[in-house]
Amino acid sequence: MSAILWRLKLQPSGPAREIYPSVAKGNTFAPIQALSRRCGICQWRRVYHPLPKYGVYEELLGGGGDCWYSDSGNPKRKYHHTLEICTTPDGALAGVNTGRANALVEEAILSGVVSELQGYESLRREVRYGEENSRIDLLLSGADGDCYVEVKNVTLADGARGYFPDAVSTRGAKHLRELQKLAESGVRAVLFYCVQHSGIETVQAAREIDPAYAEALDSAVDAGVQVLAYRAKLGAEGVELVEALPFLP
């Protein structure tokens, strides 16, 4: 099998797209207990995939259906393939590789899709900041100051409602505290929900799953932290952030 590479395709305008030219397609992706529940097998062709994370993805994969995976092309890697997109039990498509979210948001900003984050002159990744030894996902800088952007991937859905987090997230609460301190000091701080689920229409905090995160989010919003949510269009030809979604406080 030839190497399957992910690469960013910058466009001067229009949708942002993360291209993977020849992603392979499988069917009925199921977790394998013997592999510590961190791998699965595509039954259409016998290929093992490391799962980016577990928990909510057990539900996403539970209905079988089509899935798409990438090949790292790295012979030194124990499992060459990574699950990227799966079909949920409800028939929606979900992007399960959370490592793609930052690149999708970055590309959407650079290509002008995210209108709220335009007008900055530079963009840096993983910059250290804050009092709790944090790294901001994206730091935008311009003549009018900086903008700190924290990215979160959303795939947990109940009907058309999307929720974050899908499990208790002390790290997520820490990021909210850091963003709140920035906002209180007059620096622009943005929490960006990257929705990789075709059936989600709105985004809100998963209060029943993590009340502490929800409380931290309420406090951050009250302090001036801006919340943005954008949904991706997913398919074998690529993944692109295409439209803003309502955030429900």
Short mmCIF file of C-alpha atoms in Angstrom, two decimals:
data_model
loop_
_atom_site.label_atom_id
_atom_site.label_comp_id
_atom_site.label_asym_id
_atom_site.label_seq_id
_atom_site.Cartn_x
_atom_site.Cartn_y
_atom_site.Cartn_z
CA MET A 1 0.00 0.00 0.00
CA SER A 2 1.34 3.40 -0.89
CA ALA A 3 1.77 5.96 1.85
CA ILE A 4 -1.30 8.04 2.57
CA LEU A 5 -0.34 11.53 3.68
CA TRP A 6 -2.34 14.33 5.26
CA ARG A 7 -1.48 17.79 4.05
CA LEU A 8 -2.94 21.24 4.28
CA LYS A 9 -4.15 22.95 1.15
CA LEU A 10 -4.23 26.71 1.62
CA GLN A 11 -6.88 28.59 -0.33
CA PRO A 12 -7.11 32.37 -0.68
CA SER A 13 -10.84 32.21 0.00
CA GLY A 14 -13.62 29.74 0.48
CA PRO A 15 -13.77 26.61 2.63
CA ALA A 16 -10.73 25.32 4.46
CA ARG A 17 -9.86 21.74 3.63
CA GLU A 18 -7.45 19.24 5.04
CA ILE A 19 -6.71 16.91 2.14
CA TYR A 20 -5.82 13.27 2.32
CA PRO A 21 -5.55 12.15 -1.31
CA SER A 22 -6.15 8.42 -1.01
CA VAL A 23 -7.66 7.57 2.33
CA ALA A 24 -8.69 3.93 2.42
CA LYS A 25 -12.26 2.92 3.18
CA GLY A 26 -13.33 0.12 5.49
CA ASN A 27 -16.49 -1.19 7.10
CA THR A 28 -17.75 -2.23 10.53
CA PHE A 29 -14.86 -0.98 12.58
CA ALA A 30 -14.84 -2.76 15.95
CA PRO A 31 -12.58 -2.46 19.02
CA ILE A 32 -10.45 -5.43 19.95
CA GLN A 33 -10.28 -6.30 23.64
CA ALA A 34 -7.00 -8.20 23.27
CA LEU A 35 -5.24 -5.04 22.13
CA SER A 36 -6.01 -3.18 25.36
CA ARG A 37 -9.07 -1.57 23.72
CA ARG A 38 -6.84 0.98 22.05
CA CYS A 39 -6.89 -0.64 18.66
CA GLY A 40 -9.51 -1.96 16.32
CA ILE A 41 -9.84 -3.96 13.17
CA CYS A 42 -11.44 -2.94 9.92
CA GLN A 43 -13.30 -6.05 8.80
CA TRP A 44 -13.41 -5.00 5.13
CA ARG A 45 -9.66 -5.48 4.98
CA ARG A 46 -7.61 -6.77 7.88
CA VAL A 47 -5.93 -3.58 9.05
CA TYR A 48 -5.34 -2.57 12.67
CA HIS A 49 -5.82 1.02 13.74
CA PRO A 50 -4.83 2.79 16.97
CA LEU A 51 -7.83 4.69 18.32
CA PRO A 52 -7.04 8.34 19.15
CA LYS A 53 -8.96 7.93 22.42
CA TYR A 54 -11.67 5.72 23.86
CA GLY A 55 -14.79 6.52 25.88
CA VAL A 56 -17.25 8.29 23.58
CA TYR A 57 -15.72 6.57 20.55
CA GLU A 58 -17.03 3.22 21.72
CA GLU A 59 -20.52 4.63 21.12
CA LEU A 60 -19.56 6.25 17.82
CA LEU A 61 -18.20 2.96 16.50
CA GLY A 62 -20.92 0.78 17.96
CA GLY A 63 -23.16 0.90 14.90
CA GLY A 64 -20.60 -0.41 12.43
CA GLY A 65 -20.83 1.13 8.99
CA ASP A 66 -18.24 2.77 6.79
CA CYS A 67 -15.03 4.21 8.18
CA TRP A 68 -11.97 5.87 6.71
CA TYR A 69 -8.41 5.53 7.89
CA SER A 70 -5.04 7.00 6.97
CA ASP A 71 -1.70 5.27 6.51
CA SER A 72 1.28 6.92 8.19
CA GLY A 73 3.73 5.37 5.74
CA ASN A 74 6.06 4.93 8.70
CA PRO A 75 7.47 1.38 8.83
CA LYS A 76 8.79 1.97 12.37
CA ARG A 77 5.33 2.64 13.75
CA LYS A 78 3.73 -0.39 15.42
CA TYR A 79 0.35 0.26 13.82
CA HIS A 80 0.68 2.09 10.50
CA HIS A 81 -2.94 3.18 10.26
CA THR A 82 -5.07 5.69 12.14
CA LEU A 83 -8.84 5.81 12.20
CA GLU A 84 -9.98 9.20 10.91
CA ILE A 85 -13.73 9.15 10.17
CA CYS A 86 -16.45 6.72 11.16
CA THR A 87 -20.19 6.34 10.60
CA THR A 88 -22.18 6.68 13.81
CA PRO A 89 -25.13 4.44 14.74
CA ASP A 90 -27.42 7.31 13.61
CA GLY A 91 -25.78 7.43 10.18
CA ALA A 92 -23.80 10.64 10.74
CA LEU A 93 -20.09 11.02 10.00
CA ALA A 94 -17.73 11.79 12.89
CA GLY A 95 -14.06 12.75 12.83
CA VAL A 96 -12.52 10.70 15.63
CA ASN A 97 -8.88 11.80 15.32
CA THR A 98 -8.76 14.71 17.76
CA GLY A 99 -5.25 15.54 16.56
CA ARG A 100 -6.74 17.03 13.40
CA ALA A 101 -8.78 19.74 15.14
CA ASN A 102 -6.02 22.32 15.61
CA ALA A 103 -4.93 22.09 11.97
CA LEU A 104 -8.52 22.42 10.77
CA VAL A 105 -9.09 25.55 12.82
CA GLU A 106 -5.76 27.05 11.80
CA GLU A 107 -6.50 26.49 8.13
CA ALA A 108 -10.02 27.90 8.50
CA ILE A 109 -8.59 31.07 10.04
CA LEU A 110 -5.91 31.46 7.37
CA SER A 111 -8.35 30.94 4.52
CA GLY A 112 -10.90 33.42 5.88
CA VAL A 113 -13.65 30.98 6.82
CA VAL A 114 -13.69 32.10 10.46
CA SER A 115 -14.73 35.69 9.99
CA GLU A 116 -14.48 36.45 13.72
CA LEU A 117 -10.71 35.83 13.73
CA GLN A 118 -9.53 37.91 10.78
CA GLY A 119 -7.23 40.93 10.70
CA TYR A 120 -4.23 39.45 12.51
CA GLU A 121 -0.74 39.52 11.06
CA SER A 122 0.77 36.35 12.46
CA LEU A 123 -0.19 32.97 13.89
CA ARG A 124 1.86 30.81 16.27
CA ARG A 125 1.15 27.35 17.65
CA GLU A 126 1.58 25.87 21.13
CA VAL A 127 2.84 29.02 22.86
CA ARG A 128 3.49 28.84 26.58
CA TYR A 129 1.38 31.18 28.73
CA GLY A 130 -0.50 31.54 31.98
CA GLU A 131 0.07 30.78 35.62
CA GLU A 132 -0.65 27.02 35.36
CA ASN A 133 2.05 26.04 32.86
CA SER A 134 -0.27 25.95 29.86
CA ARG A 135 0.21 26.11 26.10
CA ILE A 136 -2.29 27.95 23.92
CA ASP A 137 -3.24 26.11 20.74
CA LEU A 138 -3.13 29.19 18.49
CA LEU A 139 -1.84 32.67 19.24
CA LEU A 140 -2.87 35.38 16.79
CA SER A 141 -1.04 38.70 16.86
CA GLY A 142 -1.65 42.03 15.17
CA ALA A 143 -1.44 45.76 15.54
CA ASP A 144 -4.42 45.79 17.90
CA GLY A 145 -3.01 43.10 20.19
CA ASP A 146 -3.06 39.35 20.69
CA CYS A 147 -5.82 36.78 20.54
CA TYR A 148 -5.46 33.46 22.38
CA VAL A 149 -7.42 30.58 20.82
CA GLU A 150 -8.01 27.30 22.66
CA VAL A 151 -9.37 24.52 20.40
CA LYS A 152 -11.62 21.67 21.55
CA ASN A 153 -12.88 18.81 19.36
CA VAL A 154 -16.60 17.99 19.67
CA THR A 155 -18.10 14.62 18.67
CA LEU A 156 -20.47 13.82 21.56
CA ALA A 157 -24.05 14.22 20.35
CA ASP A 158 -27.53 13.75 21.69
CA GLY A 159 -29.76 14.22 18.69
CA ALA A 160 -28.71 17.51 17.09
CA ARG A 161 -27.07 18.85 20.25
CA GLY A 162 -23.32 18.60 20.66
CA TYR A 163 -21.65 18.49 24.05
CA PHE A 164 -18.18 19.02 25.49
CA PRO A 165 -16.46 17.40 27.29
CA ASP A 166 -17.29 13.72 26.74
CA ALA A 167 -15.58 12.79 30.04
CA VAL A 168 -14.42 14.68 33.13
CA SER A 169 -11.73 17.09 31.94
CA THR A 170 -9.61 18.75 34.62
CA ARG A 171 -7.30 19.90 31.83
CA GLY A 172 -10.20 21.57 30.05
CA ALA A 173 -11.18 23.40 33.22
CA LYS A 174 -7.60 24.55 33.67
CA HIS A 175 -7.60 26.01 30.16
CA LEU A 176 -10.80 27.89 30.95
CA ARG A 177 -9.24 29.39 34.07
CA GLU A 178 -6.25 30.54 32.02
CA LEU A 179 -8.50 32.07 29.35
CA GLN A 180 -10.55 33.82 32.03
CA LYS A 181 -7.45 35.45 33.50
CA LEU A 182 -6.50 36.72 30.05
CA ALA A 183 -9.96 38.17 29.47
CA GLU A 184 -9.96 39.84 32.87
CA SER A 185 -6.64 41.50 32.01
CA GLY A 186 -8.05 42.90 28.76
CA VAL A 187 -6.56 40.34 26.35
CA ARG A 188 -8.83 38.71 23.78
CA ALA A 189 -9.41 35.04 24.64
CA VAL A 190 -11.40 32.60 22.50
CA LEU A 191 -12.63 29.08 23.15
CA PHE A 192 -13.13 27.38 19.76
CA TYR A 193 -15.25 24.24 19.45
CA CYS A 194 -14.30 22.31 16.32
CA VAL A 195 -17.34 20.13 15.62
CA GLN A 196 -16.41 17.00 13.68
CA HIS A 197 -19.89 15.45 13.60
CA SER A 198 -22.26 15.96 10.68
CA GLY A 199 -25.40 15.66 12.84
CA ILE A 200 -24.61 18.34 15.42
CA GLU A 201 -26.45 21.67 15.08
CA THR A 202 -25.66 23.38 18.42
CA VAL A 203 -22.92 23.14 21.07
CA GLN A 204 -23.11 23.40 24.84
CA ALA A 205 -21.34 22.27 28.00
CA ALA A 206 -21.92 18.67 29.12
CA ARG A 207 -23.07 19.70 32.59
CA GLU A 208 -24.11 16.23 33.71
CA ILE A 209 -20.76 14.73 32.69
CA ASP A 210 -18.50 17.42 34.14
CA PRO A 211 -20.23 20.02 36.34
CA ALA A 212 -16.88 21.59 37.28
CA TYR A 213 -16.05 22.23 33.61
CA ALA A 214 -19.51 23.72 33.01
CA GLU A 215 -19.09 26.02 36.01
CA ALA A 216 -15.65 27.10 34.80
CA LEU A 217 -17.10 27.80 31.36
CA ASP A 218 -19.88 29.95 32.81
CA SER A 219 -17.32 31.93 34.80
CA ALA A 220 -15.06 32.36 31.77
CA VAL A 221 -17.90 33.60 29.56
CA ASP A 222 -19.00 36.06 32.24
CA ALA A 223 -15.41 37.36 32.34
CA GLY A 224 -15.42 38.02 28.60
CA VAL A 225 -14.07 34.83 27.01
CA GLN A 226 -15.56 34.50 23.52
CA VAL A 227 -16.94 31.11 22.45
CA LEU A 228 -17.01 30.08 18.79
CA ALA A 229 -18.26 26.82 17.29
CA TYR A 230 -17.77 25.69 13.68
CA ARG A 231 -18.87 22.45 12.08
CA ALA A 232 -16.77 20.43 9.68
CA LYS A 233 -17.88 18.77 6.48
CA LEU A 234 -16.39 15.28 6.46
CA GLY A 235 -15.79 12.84 3.63
CA ALA A 236 -13.20 10.74 1.83
CA GLU A 237 -12.18 13.76 -0.24
CA GLY A 238 -11.29 15.85 2.80
CA VAL A 239 -12.38 17.60 5.98
CA GLU A 240 -13.29 21.27 6.03
CA LEU A 241 -14.78 23.73 8.50
CA VAL A 242 -17.74 25.19 6.67
CA GLU A 243 -20.20 26.91 9.00
CA ALA A 244 -20.65 28.50 12.39
CA LEU A 245 -22.98 26.85 14.89
CA PRO A 246 -24.83 28.40 17.84
CA PHE A 247 -23.27 28.02 21.26
CA LEU A 248 -25.87 27.49 23.97
CA PRO A 249 -24.79 28.88 27.38
#
